[in-house]
Coordinates of C-alpha atoms in Angstrom, one line a residue:
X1 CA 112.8 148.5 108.1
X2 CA 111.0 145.8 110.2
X3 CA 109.2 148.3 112.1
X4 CA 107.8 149.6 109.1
X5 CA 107.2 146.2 107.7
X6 CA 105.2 145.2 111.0
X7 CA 106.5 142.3 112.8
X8 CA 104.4 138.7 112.3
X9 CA 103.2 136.5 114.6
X10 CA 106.2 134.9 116.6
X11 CA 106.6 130.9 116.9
X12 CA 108.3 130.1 119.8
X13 CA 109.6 126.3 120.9
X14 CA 106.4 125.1 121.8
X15 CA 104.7 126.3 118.8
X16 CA 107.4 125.0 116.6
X17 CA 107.1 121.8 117.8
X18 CA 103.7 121.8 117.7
X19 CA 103.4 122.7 113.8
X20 CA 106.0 119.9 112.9
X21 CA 103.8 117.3 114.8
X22 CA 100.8 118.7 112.8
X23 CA 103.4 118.7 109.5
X24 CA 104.6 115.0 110.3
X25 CA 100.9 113.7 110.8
X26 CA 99.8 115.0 107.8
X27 CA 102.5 114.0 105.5
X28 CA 101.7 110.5 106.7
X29 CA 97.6 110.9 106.5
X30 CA 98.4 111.8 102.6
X31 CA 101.2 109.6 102.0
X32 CA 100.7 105.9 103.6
X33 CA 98.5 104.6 101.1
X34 CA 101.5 104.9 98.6
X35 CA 103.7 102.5 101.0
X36 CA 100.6 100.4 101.8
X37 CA 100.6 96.5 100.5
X38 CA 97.3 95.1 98.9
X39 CA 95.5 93.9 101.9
X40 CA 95.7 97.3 103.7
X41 CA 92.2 98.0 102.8
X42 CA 92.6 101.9 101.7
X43 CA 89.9 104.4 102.2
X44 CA 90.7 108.1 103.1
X45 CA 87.0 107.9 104.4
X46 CA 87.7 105.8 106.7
X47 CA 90.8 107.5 108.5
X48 CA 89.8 110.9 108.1
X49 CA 87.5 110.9 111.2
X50 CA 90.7 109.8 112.7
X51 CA 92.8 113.0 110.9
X52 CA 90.2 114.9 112.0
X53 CA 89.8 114.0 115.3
X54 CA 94.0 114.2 115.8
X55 CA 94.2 117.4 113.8
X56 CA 91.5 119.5 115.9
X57 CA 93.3 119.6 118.8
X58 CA 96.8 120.2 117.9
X59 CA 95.8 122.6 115.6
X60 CA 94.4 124.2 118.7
X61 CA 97.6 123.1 120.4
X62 CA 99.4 125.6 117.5
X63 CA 97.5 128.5 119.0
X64 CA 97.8 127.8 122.7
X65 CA 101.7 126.9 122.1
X66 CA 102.0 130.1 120.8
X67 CA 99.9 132.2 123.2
X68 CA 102.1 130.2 125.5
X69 CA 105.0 131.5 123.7
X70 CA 104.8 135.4 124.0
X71 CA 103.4 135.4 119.8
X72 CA 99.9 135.6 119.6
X73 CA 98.0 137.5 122.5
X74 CA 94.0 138.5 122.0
X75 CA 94.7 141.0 119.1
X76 CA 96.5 138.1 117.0
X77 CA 93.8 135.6 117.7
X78 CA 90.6 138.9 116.9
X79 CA 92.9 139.0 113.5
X80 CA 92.9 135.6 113.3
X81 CA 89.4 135.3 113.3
X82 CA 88.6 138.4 110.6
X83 CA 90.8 136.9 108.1
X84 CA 89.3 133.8 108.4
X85 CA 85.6 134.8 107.9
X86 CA 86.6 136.9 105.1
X87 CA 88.6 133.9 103.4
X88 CA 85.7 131.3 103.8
X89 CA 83.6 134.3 102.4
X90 CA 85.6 134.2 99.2
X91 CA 85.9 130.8 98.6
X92 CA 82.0 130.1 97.2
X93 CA 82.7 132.9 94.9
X94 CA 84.7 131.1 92.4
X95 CA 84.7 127.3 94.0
X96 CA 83.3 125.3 91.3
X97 CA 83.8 127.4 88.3
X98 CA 87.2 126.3 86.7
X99 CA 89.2 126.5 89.7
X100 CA 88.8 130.2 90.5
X101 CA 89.6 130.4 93.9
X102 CA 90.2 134.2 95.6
X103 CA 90.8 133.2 99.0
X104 CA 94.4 131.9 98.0
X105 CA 95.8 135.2 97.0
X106 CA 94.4 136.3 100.8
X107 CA 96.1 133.1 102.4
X108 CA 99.3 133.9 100.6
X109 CA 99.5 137.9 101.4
X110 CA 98.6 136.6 105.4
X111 CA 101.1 134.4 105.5
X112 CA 103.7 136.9 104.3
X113 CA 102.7 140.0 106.8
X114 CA 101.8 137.6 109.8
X115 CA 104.0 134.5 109.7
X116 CA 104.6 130.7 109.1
X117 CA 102.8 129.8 112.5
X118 CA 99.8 132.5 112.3
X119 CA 99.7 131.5 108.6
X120 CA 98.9 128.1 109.1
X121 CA 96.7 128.1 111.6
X122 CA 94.5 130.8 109.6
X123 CA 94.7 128.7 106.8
X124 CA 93.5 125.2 108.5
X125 CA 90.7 127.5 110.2
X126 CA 89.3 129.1 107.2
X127 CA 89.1 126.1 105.1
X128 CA 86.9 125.0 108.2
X129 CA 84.8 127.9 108.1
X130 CA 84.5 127.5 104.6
X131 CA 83.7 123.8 104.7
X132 CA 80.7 124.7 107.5
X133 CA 79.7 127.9 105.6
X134 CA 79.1 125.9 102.2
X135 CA 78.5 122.3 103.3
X136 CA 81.5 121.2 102.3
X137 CA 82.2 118.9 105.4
X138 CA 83.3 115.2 104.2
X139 CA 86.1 113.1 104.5
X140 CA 88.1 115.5 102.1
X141 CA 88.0 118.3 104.9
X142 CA 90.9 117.4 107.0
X143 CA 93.1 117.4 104.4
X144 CA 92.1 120.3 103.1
X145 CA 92.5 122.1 106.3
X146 CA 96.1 120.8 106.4
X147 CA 96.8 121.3 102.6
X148 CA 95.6 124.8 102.8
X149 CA 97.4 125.3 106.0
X150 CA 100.5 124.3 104.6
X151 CA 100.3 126.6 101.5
X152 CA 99.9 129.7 104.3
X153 CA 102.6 129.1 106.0
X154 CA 104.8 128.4 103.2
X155 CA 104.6 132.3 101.9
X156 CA 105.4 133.3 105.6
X157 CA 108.8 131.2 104.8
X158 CA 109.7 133.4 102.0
X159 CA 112.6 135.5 102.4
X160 CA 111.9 138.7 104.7
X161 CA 110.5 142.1 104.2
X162 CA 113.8 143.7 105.0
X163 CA 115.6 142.2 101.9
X164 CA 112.5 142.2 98.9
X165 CA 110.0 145.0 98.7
X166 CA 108.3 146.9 96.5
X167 CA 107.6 145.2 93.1
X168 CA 110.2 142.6 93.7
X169 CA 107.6 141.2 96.5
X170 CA 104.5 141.1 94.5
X171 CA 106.5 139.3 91.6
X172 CA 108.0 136.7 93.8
X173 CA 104.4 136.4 96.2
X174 CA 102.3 136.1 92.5
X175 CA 105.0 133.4 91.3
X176 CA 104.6 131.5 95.2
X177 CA 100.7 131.9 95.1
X178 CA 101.3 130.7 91.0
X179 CA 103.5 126.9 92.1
X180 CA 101.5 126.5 95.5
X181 CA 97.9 126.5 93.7
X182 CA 99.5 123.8 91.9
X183 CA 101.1 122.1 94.7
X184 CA 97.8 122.3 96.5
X185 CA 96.1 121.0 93.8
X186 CA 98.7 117.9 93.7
X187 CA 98.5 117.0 97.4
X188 CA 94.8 116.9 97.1
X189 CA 94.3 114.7 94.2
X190 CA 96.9 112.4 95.7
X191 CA 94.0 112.4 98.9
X192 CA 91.5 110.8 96.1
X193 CA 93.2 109.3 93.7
X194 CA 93.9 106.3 96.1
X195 CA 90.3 105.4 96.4
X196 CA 88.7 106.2 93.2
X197 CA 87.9 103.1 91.1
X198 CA 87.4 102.0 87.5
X199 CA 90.1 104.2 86.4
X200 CA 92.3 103.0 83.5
X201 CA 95.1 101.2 83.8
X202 CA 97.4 103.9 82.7
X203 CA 96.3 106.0 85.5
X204 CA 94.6 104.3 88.4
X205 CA 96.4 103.6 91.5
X206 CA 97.5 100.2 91.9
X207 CA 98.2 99.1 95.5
X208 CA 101.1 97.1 96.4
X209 CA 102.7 98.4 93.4
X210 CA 106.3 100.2 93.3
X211 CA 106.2 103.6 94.4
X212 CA 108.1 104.7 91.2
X213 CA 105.1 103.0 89.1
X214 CA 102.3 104.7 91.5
X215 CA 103.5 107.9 91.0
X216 CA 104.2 108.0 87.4
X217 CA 100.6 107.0 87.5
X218 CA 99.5 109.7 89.7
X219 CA 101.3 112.4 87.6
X220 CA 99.2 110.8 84.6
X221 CA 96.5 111.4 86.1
X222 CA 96.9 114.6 87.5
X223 CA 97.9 116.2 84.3
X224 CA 94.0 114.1 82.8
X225 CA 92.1 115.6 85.4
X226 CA 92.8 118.7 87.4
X227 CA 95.9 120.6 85.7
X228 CA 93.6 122.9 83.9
X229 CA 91.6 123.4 87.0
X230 CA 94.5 124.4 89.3
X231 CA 96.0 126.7 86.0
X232 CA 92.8 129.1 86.6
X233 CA 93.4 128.8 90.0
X234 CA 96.8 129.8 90.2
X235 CA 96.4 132.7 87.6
X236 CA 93.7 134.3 89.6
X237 CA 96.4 134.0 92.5
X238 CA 98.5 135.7 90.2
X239 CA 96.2 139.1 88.7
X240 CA 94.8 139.2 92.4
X241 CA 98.4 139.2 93.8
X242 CA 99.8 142.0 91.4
X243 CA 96.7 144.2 91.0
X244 CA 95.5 144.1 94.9
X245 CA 98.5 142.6 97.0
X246 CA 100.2 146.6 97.5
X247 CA 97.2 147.8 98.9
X248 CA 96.3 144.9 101.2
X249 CA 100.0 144.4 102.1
X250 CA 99.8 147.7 103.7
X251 CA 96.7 147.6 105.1
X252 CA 98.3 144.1 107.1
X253 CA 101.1 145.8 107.8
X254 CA 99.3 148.8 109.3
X255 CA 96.7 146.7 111.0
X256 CA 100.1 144.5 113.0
X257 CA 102.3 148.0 113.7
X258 CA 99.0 149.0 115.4
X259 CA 98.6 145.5 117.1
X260 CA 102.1 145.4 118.0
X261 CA 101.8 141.7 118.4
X262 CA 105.7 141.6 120.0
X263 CA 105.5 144.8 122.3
X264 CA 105.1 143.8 125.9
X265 CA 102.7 145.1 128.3
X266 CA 103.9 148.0 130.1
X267 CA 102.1 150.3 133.1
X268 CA 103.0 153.6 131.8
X269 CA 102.4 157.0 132.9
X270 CA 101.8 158.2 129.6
X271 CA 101.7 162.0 130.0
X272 CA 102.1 162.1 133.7
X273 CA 105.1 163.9 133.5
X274 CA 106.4 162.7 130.4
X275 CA 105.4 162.6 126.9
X276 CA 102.3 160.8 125.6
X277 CA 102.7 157.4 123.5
X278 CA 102.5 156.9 120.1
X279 CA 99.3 155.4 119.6
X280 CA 100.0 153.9 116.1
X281 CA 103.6 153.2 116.0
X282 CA 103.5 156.1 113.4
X283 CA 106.2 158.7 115.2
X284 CA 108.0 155.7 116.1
X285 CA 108.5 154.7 112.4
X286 CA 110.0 158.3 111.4
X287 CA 112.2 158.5 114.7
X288 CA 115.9 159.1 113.9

C-alpha cells in the first residue's frame, strides 16, 4: 500500500528540530504582544524585519537539515520548486475577491502526498513567491510565510494513506482544508489586530489587559471583520478538494513513485546479465 501511495518527503532529527525551532519562533512572533505590558511599544512592523531576517535562514536550515538527512535529494527540491511557482501562480487569481484563494486546496493535497517537512517548507516558499510575484512584500509577509507553512504541514500530519483512501480521504482533506482556511485566517488577523487603532472598545486590543479580556476581544473582532472572508475561502478549499483532489492526488503520487525520494543510489548493472529496472516503480507496484 505505501508503495502505491508514494512515500513523502522524510524528516529526519536534524530537520525535525529544525521545524520546531521555526514552530517555536513563530508562535512567539504572533503571540508576545498578547503577554506584553503597556510600555512595550507594539508594532509587528517593527519586528518583522527581525522575523524575517530569523525565519530566512532556518527555513533554509529545514531544507539543508533534510538534505542532510537522507529526505529531500535534487528531485524533492526540482518538485519543491514547481509546486511553488504554480501555487504563487494561483494566488492573484482569487486574492482580493471575497477570500477566494486556490492555492490552499494545492498546499493541502502537497502536504498530504509529500509530507509535514516538505509541506512546510513549500508552503513558506510559495507565499514568498507569491508576495514577490504580486508586490505583496510588507511587514505581513513573514507571518504569512509561517502561517501558510504551518497549514501545509498540518495536512501532511493527517493520518496515513495506508489507513484512509478513496472518498474517505477527500472528505477528511476538504473538511482539513475547510478548519485550516479558518485557522489561517485567525492567526493572521491576530498579526494585525494588535496594531490597528481607533477600533471600538468592544473590539480593539487593549495592551496590558488580561489575556482572557484580549481574546474575547479578538474573537469579537474576528467574527466583525474577516469570518465571511475566510468562509469563501475555505469553501473553495472544499469544491476544489472534492472535484479535483483524485486526480491531482494521483498525479503527486505518480510524480514521487517515479522520484523515489527514499530509494538509495545504487551502481547497478541493469541488463548486464540480469534483468532491466523498473523505470517507474510500476512492475514493482503489481509484484507479488
Amino acid at each position: 500500500m505505501s508503495r502505491l501511495a508514494g512515500r513523502p518527503v522524510r524528516i529526519g532529527p536534524r530537520a525535525a528540530a529544525a521545524l520546531i525551532l521555526v514552530s517555536l519562533i513563530g508562535v512567539a512572533a504572533f503571540g508576545w504582544p498578547l503577554l506584553a505590558d503597556r510600555q512595550s511599544g507594539l508594532a509587528h512592523s517593527q519586528d518583522a524585519p527581525w522575523l524575517f531576517a530569523a525565519l530566512l535562514p532556518l527555513l533554509v536550515a529545514v531544507v539543508v537539515a533534510t538534505i542532510a538527512d537522507n529526505g529531500m535529494d535534487a528531485k524533492a527540491v526540482a518538485m519543491l520548486g514547481v509546486l511553488a511557482a504554480v501555487g504563487a501562480a494561483l494566488r492573484p487569481l482569487g486574492a482580493g475577491t471575497a477570500g477566494l484563494e486556490p492555492m490552499f486546496f494545492l498546499m493541502v493535497l502537497s502536504g498530504r502526498v509529500l509530507g509535514p517537512g516538505f509541506g512546510f517548507v513549500l508552503g513558506s516558499v510559495t507565499m514568498f513567491a507569491s508576495a514577490l510575484l504580486t508586490g505583496g512584500v510588507g511587514p505581513w509577509m513573514p507571518f504569512q510565510m509561517l502561517a501558510m507553512g504551518w497549514f501545509s504541514l498540518g495536512a501532511g500530519m493527517l493520518p496515513g494513506p495506508e489507513r484512509i483512501r478513496g472518498r474517505a480521504e477527500l472528505l477528511m482533506l476538504a473538511a482539513y482544508g475547510f478548519a485550516g482556511s479558518f485557522a489561517y485566517g485567525a492567526v493572521m488577523n491576530l498579526q494585525g489586530w494588535v496594531i490597528i487603532q481607533d477600533l471600538t472598545l468592544g473590539i480593539s486590543f487593549h495592551p496590558g489587559d488580561p489575556l482572557a479580556a484580549n481574546l474575547a476581544r479578538f474573537v469579537a473582532y474576528y467574527l466583525a471583520t474577516s469570518l465571511g472572508w475566510d468562509l469563501g475561502r475555505g469553501t473553495l478549499t472544499v469544491v476544489l478538494t472534492l472535484a479535483l483532489g483524485g486526480t491531482l492526488l494521483r498525479a503527486l503520487r505518480r510524480a514521487t513513485r517515479k522520484a523515489a525520494f527514499d530509494a538509495a543510489g545504487s551502481f547497478d548493472s541493469g541488463g548486464v546479465g540480469g534483468r532491466e529496472p523498473a523505470t517507474d516503480g510500476c512492475a514493482a507496484d503489481h509484484r507479488g
